[in-house]
Short mmCIF file of C-alpha atoms and ligand atoms in Angstrom, two decimals:
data_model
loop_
_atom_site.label_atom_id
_atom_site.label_comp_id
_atom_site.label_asym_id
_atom_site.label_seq_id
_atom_site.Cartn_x
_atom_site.Cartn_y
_atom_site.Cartn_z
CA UNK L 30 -4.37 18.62 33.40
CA UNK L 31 -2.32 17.02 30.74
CA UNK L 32 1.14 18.57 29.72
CA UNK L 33 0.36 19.37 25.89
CA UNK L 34 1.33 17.82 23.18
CA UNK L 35 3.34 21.02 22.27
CA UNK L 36 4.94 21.10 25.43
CA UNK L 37 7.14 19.04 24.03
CA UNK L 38 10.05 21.65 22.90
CA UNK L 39 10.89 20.46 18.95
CA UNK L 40 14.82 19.94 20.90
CA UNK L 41 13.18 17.43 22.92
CA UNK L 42 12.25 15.12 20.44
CA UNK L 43 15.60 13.47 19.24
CA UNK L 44 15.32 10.48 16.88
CA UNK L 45 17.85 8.26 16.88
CA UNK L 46 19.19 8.28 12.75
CA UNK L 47 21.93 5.72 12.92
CA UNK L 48 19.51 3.21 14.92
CA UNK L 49 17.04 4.10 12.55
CA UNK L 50 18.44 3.73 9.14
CA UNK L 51 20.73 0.43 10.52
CA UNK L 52 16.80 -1.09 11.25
CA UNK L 53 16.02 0.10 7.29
CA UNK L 54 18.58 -1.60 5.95
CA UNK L 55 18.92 -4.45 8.24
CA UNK L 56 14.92 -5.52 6.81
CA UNK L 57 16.12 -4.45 3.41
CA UNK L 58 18.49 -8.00 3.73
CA UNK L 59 15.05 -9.63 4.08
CA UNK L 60 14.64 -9.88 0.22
CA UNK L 61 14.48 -12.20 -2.60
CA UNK L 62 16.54 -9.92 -4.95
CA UNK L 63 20.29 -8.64 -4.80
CA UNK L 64 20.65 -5.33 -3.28
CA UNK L 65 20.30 -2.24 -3.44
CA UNK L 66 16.38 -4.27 -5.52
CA UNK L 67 14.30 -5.27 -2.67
CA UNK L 68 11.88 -8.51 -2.97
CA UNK L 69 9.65 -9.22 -0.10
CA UNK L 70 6.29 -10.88 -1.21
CA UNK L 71 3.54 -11.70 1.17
CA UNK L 72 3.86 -15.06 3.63
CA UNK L 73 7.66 -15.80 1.68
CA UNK L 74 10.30 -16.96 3.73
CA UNK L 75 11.55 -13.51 3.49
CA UNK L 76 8.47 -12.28 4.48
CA UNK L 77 8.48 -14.35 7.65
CA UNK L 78 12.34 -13.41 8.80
CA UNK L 79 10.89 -9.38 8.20
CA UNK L 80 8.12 -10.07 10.75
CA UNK L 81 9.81 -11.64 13.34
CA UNK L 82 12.39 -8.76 12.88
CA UNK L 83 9.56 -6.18 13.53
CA UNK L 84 8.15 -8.28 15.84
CA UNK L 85 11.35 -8.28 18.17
CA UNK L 86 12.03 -4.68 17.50
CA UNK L 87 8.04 -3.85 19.22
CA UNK L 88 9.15 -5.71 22.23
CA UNK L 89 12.48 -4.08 22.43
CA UNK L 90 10.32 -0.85 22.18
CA UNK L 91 8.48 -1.48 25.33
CA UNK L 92 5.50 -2.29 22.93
CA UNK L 93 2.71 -4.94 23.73
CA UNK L 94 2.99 -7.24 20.88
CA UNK L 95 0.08 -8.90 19.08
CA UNK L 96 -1.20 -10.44 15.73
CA UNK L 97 -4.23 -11.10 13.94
CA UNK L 98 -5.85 -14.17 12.12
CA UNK L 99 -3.44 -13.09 8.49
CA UNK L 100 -0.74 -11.60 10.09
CA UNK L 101 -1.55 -8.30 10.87
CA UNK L 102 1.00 -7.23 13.59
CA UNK L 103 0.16 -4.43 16.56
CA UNK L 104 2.29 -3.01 18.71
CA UNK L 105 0.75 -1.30 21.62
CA UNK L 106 1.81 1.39 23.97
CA UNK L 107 -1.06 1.68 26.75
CA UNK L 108 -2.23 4.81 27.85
CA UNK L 109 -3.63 6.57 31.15
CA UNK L 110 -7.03 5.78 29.90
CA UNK L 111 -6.04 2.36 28.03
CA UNK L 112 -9.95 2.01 27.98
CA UNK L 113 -10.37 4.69 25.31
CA UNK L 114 -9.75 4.49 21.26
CA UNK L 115 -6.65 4.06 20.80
CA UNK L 116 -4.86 6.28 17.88
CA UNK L 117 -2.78 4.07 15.41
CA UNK L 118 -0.16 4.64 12.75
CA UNK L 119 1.52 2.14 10.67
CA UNK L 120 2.52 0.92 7.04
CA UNK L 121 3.55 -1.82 5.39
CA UNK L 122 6.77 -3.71 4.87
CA UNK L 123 5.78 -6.47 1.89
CA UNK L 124 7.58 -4.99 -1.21
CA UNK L 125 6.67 -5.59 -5.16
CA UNK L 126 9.14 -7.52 -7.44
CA UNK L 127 12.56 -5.35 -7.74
CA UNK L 128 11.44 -2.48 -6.07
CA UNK L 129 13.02 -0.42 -2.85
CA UNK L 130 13.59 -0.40 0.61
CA UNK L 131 11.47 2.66 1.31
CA UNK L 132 7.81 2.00 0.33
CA UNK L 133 6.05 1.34 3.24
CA UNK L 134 9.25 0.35 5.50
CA UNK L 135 8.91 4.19 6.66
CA UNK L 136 5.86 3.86 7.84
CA UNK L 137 6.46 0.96 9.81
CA UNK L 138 10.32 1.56 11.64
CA UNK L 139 9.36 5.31 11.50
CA UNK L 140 6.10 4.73 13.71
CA UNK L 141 7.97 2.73 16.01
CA UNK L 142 10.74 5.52 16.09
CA UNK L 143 8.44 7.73 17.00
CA UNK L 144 6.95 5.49 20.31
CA UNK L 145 10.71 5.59 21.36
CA UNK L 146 11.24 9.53 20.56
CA UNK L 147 8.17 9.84 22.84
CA UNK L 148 8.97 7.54 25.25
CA UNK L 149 12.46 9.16 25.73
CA UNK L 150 11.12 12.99 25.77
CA UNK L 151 9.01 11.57 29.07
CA UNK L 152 5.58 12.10 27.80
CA UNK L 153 2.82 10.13 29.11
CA UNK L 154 0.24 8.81 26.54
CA UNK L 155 -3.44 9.35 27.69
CA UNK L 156 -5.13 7.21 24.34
CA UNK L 157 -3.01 4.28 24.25
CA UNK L 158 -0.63 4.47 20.74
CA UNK L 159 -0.18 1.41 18.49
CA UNK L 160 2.13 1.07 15.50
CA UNK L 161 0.15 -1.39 13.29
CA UNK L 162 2.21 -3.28 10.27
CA UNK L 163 -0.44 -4.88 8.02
CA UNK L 164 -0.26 -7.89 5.59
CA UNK L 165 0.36 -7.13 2.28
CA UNK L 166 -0.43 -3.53 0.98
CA UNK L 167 1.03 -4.56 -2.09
CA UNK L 168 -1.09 -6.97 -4.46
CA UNK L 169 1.56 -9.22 -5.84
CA UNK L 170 0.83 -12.66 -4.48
CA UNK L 171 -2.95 -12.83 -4.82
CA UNK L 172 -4.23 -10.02 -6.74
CA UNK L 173 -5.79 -8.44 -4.07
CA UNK L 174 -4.18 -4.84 -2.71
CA UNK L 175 -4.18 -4.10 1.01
CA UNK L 176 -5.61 -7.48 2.14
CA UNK L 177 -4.75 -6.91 5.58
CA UNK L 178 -6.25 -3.54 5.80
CA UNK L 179 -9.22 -4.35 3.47
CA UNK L 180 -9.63 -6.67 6.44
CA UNK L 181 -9.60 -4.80 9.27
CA UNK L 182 -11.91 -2.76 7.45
CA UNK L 183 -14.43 -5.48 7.34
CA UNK L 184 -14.70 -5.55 3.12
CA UNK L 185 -16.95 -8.64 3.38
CA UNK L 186 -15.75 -9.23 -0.57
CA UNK L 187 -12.03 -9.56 0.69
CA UNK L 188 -13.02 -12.57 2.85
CA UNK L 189 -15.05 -14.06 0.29
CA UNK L 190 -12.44 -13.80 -2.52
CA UNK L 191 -9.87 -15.43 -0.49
CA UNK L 192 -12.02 -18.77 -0.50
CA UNK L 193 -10.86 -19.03 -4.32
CA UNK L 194 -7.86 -16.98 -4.84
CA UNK L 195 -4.21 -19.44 -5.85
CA UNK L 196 -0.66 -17.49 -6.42
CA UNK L 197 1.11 -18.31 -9.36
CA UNK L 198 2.18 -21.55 -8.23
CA UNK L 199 -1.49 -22.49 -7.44
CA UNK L 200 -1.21 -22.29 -3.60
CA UNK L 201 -4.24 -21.08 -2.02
CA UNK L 202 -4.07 -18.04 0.18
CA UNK L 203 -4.81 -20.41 3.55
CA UNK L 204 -1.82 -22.47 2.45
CA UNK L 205 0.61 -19.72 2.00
CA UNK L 206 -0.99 -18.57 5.54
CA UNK L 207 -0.19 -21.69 6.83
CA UNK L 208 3.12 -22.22 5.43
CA UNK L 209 3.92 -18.96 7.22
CA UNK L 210 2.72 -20.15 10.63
CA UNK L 211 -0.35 -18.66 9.91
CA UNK L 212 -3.17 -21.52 10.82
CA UNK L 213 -5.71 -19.30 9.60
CA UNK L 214 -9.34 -20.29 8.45
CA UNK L 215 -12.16 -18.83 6.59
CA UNK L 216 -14.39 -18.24 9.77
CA UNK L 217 -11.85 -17.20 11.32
CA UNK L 218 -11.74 -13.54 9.08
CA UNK L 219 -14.55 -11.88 10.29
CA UNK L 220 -13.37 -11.70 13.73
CA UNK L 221 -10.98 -9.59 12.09
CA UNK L 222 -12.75 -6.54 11.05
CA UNK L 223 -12.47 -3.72 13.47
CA UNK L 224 -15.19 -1.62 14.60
CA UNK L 225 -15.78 2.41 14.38
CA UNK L 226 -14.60 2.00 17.83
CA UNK L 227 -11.32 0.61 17.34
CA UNK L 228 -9.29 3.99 17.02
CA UNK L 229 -10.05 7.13 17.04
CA UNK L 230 -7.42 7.77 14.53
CA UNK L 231 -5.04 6.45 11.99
CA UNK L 232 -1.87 8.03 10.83
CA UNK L 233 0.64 7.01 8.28
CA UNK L 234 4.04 8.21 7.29
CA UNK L 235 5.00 6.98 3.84
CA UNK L 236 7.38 8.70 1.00
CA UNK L 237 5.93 10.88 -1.13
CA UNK L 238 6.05 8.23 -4.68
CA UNK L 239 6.34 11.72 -6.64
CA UNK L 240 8.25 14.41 -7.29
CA UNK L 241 6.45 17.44 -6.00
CA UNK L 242 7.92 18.09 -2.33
CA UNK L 243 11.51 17.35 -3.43
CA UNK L 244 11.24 19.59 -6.80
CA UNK L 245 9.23 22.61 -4.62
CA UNK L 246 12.00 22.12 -1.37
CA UNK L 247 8.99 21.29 1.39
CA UNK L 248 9.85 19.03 3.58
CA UNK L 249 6.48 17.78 4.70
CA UNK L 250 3.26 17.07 2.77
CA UNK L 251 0.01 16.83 4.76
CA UNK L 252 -2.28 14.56 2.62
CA UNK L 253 -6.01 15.98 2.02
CA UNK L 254 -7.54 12.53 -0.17
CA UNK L 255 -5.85 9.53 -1.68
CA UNK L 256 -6.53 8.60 -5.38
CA UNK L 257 -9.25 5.74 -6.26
CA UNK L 258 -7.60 2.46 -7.36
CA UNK L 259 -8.69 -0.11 -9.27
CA UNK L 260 -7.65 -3.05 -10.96
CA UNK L 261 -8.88 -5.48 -13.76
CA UNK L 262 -8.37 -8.90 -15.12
CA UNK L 263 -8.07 -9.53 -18.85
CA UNK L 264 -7.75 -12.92 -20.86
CA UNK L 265 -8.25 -13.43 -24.57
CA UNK L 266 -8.27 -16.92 -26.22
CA UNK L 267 -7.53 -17.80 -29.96
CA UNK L 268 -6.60 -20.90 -31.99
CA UNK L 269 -2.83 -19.98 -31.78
CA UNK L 270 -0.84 -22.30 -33.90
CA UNK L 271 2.56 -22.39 -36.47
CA UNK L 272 4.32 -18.95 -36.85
CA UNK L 273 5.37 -19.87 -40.34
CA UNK L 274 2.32 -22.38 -41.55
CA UNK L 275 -0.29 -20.34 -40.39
CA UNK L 276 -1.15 -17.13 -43.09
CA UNK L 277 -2.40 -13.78 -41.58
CA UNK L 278 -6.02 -13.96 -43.00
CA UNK L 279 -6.36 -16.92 -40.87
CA UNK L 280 -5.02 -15.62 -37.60
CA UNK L 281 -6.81 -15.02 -34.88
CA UNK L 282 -3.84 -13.66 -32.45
CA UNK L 283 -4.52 -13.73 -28.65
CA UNK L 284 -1.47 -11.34 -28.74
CA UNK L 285 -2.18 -9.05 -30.55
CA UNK L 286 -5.70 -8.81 -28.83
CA UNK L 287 -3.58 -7.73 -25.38
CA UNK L 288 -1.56 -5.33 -27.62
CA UNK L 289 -4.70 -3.49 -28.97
CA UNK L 290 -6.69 -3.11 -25.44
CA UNK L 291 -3.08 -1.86 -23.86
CA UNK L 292 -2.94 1.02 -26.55
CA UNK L 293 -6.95 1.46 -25.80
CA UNK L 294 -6.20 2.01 -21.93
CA UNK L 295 -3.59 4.64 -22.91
CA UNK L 296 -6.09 6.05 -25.00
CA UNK L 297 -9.09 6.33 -23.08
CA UNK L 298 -6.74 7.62 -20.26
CA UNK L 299 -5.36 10.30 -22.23
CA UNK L 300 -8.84 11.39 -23.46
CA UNK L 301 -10.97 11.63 -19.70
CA UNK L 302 -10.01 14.98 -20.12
CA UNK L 303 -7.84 15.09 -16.80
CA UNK L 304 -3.97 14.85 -16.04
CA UNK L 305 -4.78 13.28 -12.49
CA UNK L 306 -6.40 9.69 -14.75
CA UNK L 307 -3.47 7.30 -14.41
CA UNK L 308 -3.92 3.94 -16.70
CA UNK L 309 -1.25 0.95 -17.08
CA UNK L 310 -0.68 -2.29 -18.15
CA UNK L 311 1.92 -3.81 -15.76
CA UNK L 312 1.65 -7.31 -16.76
CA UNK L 313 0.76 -9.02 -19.98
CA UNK L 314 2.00 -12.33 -20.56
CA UNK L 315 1.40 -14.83 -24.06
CA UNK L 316 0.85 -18.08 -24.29
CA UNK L 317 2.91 -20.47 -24.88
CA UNK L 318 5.45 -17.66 -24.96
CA UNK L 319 7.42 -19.06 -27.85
CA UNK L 320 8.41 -17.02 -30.61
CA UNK L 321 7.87 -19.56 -33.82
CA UNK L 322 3.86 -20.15 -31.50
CA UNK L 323 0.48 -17.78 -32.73
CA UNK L 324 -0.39 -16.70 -29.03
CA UNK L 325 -3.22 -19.10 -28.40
CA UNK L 326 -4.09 -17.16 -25.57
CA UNK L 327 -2.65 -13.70 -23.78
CA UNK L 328 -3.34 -12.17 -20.09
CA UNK L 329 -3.78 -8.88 -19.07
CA UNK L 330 -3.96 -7.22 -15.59
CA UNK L 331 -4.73 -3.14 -15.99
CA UNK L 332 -4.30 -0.52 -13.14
CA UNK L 333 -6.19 2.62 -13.23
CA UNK L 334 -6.75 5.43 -10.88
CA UNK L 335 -7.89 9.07 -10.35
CA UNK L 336 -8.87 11.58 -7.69
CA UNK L 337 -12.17 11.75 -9.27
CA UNK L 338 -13.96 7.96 -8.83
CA UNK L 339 -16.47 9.25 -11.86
CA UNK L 340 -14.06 9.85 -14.19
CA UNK L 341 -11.78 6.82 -13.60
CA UNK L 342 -15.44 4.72 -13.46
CA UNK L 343 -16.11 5.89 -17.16
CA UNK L 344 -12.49 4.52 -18.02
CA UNK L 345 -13.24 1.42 -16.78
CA UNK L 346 -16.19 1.21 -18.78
CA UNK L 347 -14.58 2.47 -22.32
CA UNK L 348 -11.87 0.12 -21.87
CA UNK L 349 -14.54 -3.22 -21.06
CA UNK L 350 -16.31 -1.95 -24.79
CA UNK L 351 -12.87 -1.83 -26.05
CA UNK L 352 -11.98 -5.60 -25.56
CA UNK L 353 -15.43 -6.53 -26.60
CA UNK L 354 -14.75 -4.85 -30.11
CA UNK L 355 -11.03 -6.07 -30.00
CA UNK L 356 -12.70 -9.86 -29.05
CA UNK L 357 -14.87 -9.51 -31.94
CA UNK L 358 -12.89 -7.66 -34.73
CA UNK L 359 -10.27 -9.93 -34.32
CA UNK L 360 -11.85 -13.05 -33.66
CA UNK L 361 -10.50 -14.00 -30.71
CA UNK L 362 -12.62 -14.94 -27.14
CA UNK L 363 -12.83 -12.75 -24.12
CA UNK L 364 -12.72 -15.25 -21.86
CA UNK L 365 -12.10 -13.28 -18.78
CA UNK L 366 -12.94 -9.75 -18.16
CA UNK L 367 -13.05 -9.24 -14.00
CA UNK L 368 -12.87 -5.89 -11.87
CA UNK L 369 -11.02 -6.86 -9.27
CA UNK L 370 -11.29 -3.90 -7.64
CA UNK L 371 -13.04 -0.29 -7.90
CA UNK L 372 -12.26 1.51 -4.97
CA UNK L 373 -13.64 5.09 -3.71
CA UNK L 374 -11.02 7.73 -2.77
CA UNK L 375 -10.73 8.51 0.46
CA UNK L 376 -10.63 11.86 2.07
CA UNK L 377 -8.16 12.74 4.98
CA UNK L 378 -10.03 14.21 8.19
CA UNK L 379 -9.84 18.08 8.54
CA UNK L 380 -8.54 17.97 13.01
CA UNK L 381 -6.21 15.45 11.84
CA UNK L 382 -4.58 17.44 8.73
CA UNK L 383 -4.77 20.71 11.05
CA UNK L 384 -2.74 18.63 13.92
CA UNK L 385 -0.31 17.94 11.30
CA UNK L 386 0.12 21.53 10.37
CA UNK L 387 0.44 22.68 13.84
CA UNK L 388 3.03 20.04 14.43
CA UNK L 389 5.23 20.72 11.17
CA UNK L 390 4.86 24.55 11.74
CA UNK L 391 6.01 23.90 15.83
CA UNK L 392 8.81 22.17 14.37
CA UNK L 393 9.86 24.95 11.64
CA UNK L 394 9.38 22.41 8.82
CA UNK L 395 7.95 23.43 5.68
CA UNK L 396 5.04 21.50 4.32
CA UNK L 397 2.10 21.71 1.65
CA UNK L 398 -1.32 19.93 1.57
CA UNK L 399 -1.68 17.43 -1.26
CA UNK L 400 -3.10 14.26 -2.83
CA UNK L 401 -1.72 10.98 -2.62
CA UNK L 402 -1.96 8.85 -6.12
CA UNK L 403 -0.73 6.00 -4.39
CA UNK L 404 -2.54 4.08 -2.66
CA UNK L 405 -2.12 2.63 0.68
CA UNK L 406 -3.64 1.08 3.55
CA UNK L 407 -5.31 4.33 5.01
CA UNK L 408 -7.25 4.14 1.76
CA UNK L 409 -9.49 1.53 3.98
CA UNK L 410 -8.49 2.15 7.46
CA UNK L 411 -10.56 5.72 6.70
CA UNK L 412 -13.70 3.39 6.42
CA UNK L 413 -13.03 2.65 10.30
CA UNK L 414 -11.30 5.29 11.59
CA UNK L 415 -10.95 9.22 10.72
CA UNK L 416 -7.50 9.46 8.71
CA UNK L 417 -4.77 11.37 8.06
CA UNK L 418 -1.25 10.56 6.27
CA UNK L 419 2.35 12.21 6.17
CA UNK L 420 4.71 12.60 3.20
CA UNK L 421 8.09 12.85 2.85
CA UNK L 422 10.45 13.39 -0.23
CA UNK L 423 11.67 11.04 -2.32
CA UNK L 424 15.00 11.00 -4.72
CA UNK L 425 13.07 12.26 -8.00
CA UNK L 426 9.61 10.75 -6.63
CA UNK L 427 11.16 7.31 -7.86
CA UNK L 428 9.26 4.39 -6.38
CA UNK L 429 8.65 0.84 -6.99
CA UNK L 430 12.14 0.49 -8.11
CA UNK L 431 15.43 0.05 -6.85
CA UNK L 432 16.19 3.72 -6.86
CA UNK L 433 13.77 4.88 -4.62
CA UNK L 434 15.83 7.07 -1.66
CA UNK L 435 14.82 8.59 1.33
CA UNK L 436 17.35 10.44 2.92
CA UNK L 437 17.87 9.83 6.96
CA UNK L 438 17.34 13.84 7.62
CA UNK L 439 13.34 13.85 5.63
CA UNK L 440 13.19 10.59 7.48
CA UNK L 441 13.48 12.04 10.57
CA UNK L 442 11.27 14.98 10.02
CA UNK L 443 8.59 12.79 9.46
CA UNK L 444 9.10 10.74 12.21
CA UNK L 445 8.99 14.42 14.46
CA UNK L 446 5.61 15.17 12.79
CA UNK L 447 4.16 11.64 13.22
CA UNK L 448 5.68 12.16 17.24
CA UNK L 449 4.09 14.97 17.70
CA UNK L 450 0.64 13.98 16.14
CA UNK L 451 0.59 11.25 17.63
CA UNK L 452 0.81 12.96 20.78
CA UNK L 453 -1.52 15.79 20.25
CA UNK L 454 -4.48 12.89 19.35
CA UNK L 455 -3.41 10.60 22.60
CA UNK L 456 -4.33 13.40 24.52
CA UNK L 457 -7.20 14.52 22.95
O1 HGY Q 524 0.41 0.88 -6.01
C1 HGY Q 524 0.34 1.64 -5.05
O2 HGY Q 524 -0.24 2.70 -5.16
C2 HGY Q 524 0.96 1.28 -3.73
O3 HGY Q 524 2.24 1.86 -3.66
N1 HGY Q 524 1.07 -0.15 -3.57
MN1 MN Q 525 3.91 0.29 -3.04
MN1 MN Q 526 3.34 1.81 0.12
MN1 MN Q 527 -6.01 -25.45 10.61
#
């Protein structure tokens, strides 16, 4: 019979903490901005020295090392039974504008620490284990969130959007593939998407991006669902024109048109009734961005989630009637107005969040069930494979930013939790 996962004595499972935070800041070099900001967008030259320093850490790991069509990387312990679903756990290591050198990065060198904390407590996997780093949670370089997991999870729209999508510089997603040694084509996606098959679960360990566990003292939250995303894109067009020549009655201010529909997200957030509906306006730019110049035309990109898909759906909808008034009251076009994505929420599954509980009681950690309100790439790998993610704390919840802090001890925890989940499924 196989030893159980909880034969494995918590003093048993040792992670290595210098190794492990030297390999967290050794990627956090791996960035476009100056330190302690971290940079790292999706196919950059940055991007590529990250992966080949996961890469080489995988095979140093004992892990069988593999990548798919975008970049998706999987590193694979076989099991007894290598024939079986395998269960998987990763993250991502592609990091927004100025942000830190947590987000995601946990998930990744955590997953791996736990194949090694594994590996040196002796126990045998039965389900093979495979860390899995995927391209690009974060939506910076083409719009599109999770692109490597919306993948894998075979979101036929994904494939078809990349046909059109440019970056800011106008490069098109297959050249930025290619430019990253990526010689990836359209046809070459669907071969991609995984089947129900594929695993028979996915875990991820990511920092909390809130305040709750470090403000309540718990050292481990046990997600139950993750918020529903989505994103839109917003363009107004007007005559623009002289700052000084040009008298108010016969404006028509592209500018102003972006300032009005921010204020009506806030507002139509604020009124759904609910303290979990989350709206913002994260970029807005004006054209020609001069300050004697009428905006002649202004862009808008709007991010708004929930736990309740409903709710957030009837947001969307107030705010598309609010630039339609906005277009027409102020006599400016709505010349783009595009969803570019309106995702479900996804629900953890119960025998995973129970594994998780057994595992952070066996280990004498505290921990609380919760929601996530980020997103992340579970949010589609739970269309392939049941679910289930781990939180840690973070300094004042602070994410996105340079701020963000994990420290090496929560870390750890984690890490023990993800071990010994990992375990318990590989055996099941
Ligand atoms: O925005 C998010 O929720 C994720 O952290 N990228
Ligand atoms: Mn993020
Ligand atoms: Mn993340
Ligand atoms: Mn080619």
């Amino acid at each position: 019979p196989h030893p159980s996962a909880l034969s494995l004595s918590p003093s048993s499972l040792s992670v290595d903490m210098v190794g492990l935070q030297r390999q967290i800041d050794e990627l956090a070099a791996f960035s476009d901005t100056p330190a302690p900001s971290v940079t790292r967008i999706l196919y950059s030259e940055k991007d590529v020295l990250a992966r080949s320093y996961i890469k080489s850490l995988m095979e140093e790991a004992g892990l069988s090392v593999r990548e798919d069509a975008v970049g998706n990387i999987f590193g694979r312990w076989n099991g007894a039974e290598a024939g079986l679903a395998a269960v998987a756990t990763g993250s991502h290591i592609d990091a927004i504008p100025y942000s830190g050198k947590y987000d995601g990065v946990v998930g990744v060198l955590g997953a791996l620490e736990a194949m090694r904390v594994l590996r040196r407590s002796g126990f045998q996997p039965r389900r093979s284990l495979e860390v899995i780093m995927f391209t690009s949670e974060e939506p910076t370089r083409f719009g599109i969130s999770c692109l490597g997991s919306r993948l894998l999870a075979g979101i036929e729209a994904v494939a078809n959007a990349l046909k059109h999508v440019v970056d800011g510089q106008n490069n098109s997603f297959f050249d930025a593939a290619k430019g990253a040694g990526y010689d990836v084509h359209q046809e070459d996606l669907s071969n991609m998407f995984l089947t129900k098959e594929s695993y028979s679960a996915f875990l991820e360990l990511h920092i909390e991006q809130g305040p709750i566990l470090e403000q309540e003292g718990v050292s481990i939250g046990i997600v139950t669902a993750i918020a529903a995303p989505a994103s839109i894109k917003v363009e107004f067009e007007g005559n623009g024109g002289h700052a000084g020549a040009v008298l108010m009655p016969a404006r028509n201010d592209a500018g102003l048109a972006a300032a009005e529909l921010a204020l009506a997200v806030e507002k139509h957030v604020m009124e759904s009734g609910s303290i979990d509906t989350v709206g913002t306006v994260g970029i807005l730019e004006l054209h020609p961005g001069a300050i004697n110049s009428i905006p002649s035309k202004s862009h808008l990109e709007i991010d708004t989630r929930d736990i309740d898909e409903k709710r957030r759906n009837t947001v969307i909808e107030k705010i598309q009637q609010s630039a339609t008034r906005i277009a027409k009251a102020r006599g400016v076009k709505l010349s783009q107005f595009e969803i570019v994505n309106q995702d479900p929420p996804a629900l953890c599954e119960g025998s995973i969040i129970n594994a998780m509980e057994v595992a952070s009681q066996h280990l004498n950690l505290t921990h609380k069930l919760m929601i996530s309100r980020a997103y992340h790439d579970s949010l589609f790998m739970a269309r392939v494979s049941p679910m289930g993610m781990i939180f840690i704390p973070c300094y004042k919840g602070y994410s996105h930013k340079p701020e963000e802090y994990a420290s090496i001890e929560d870390i750890a925890n984690g890490v023990k939790v993800l071990a010994l989940t990992l375990a318990k499924l590989s055996l099941d």
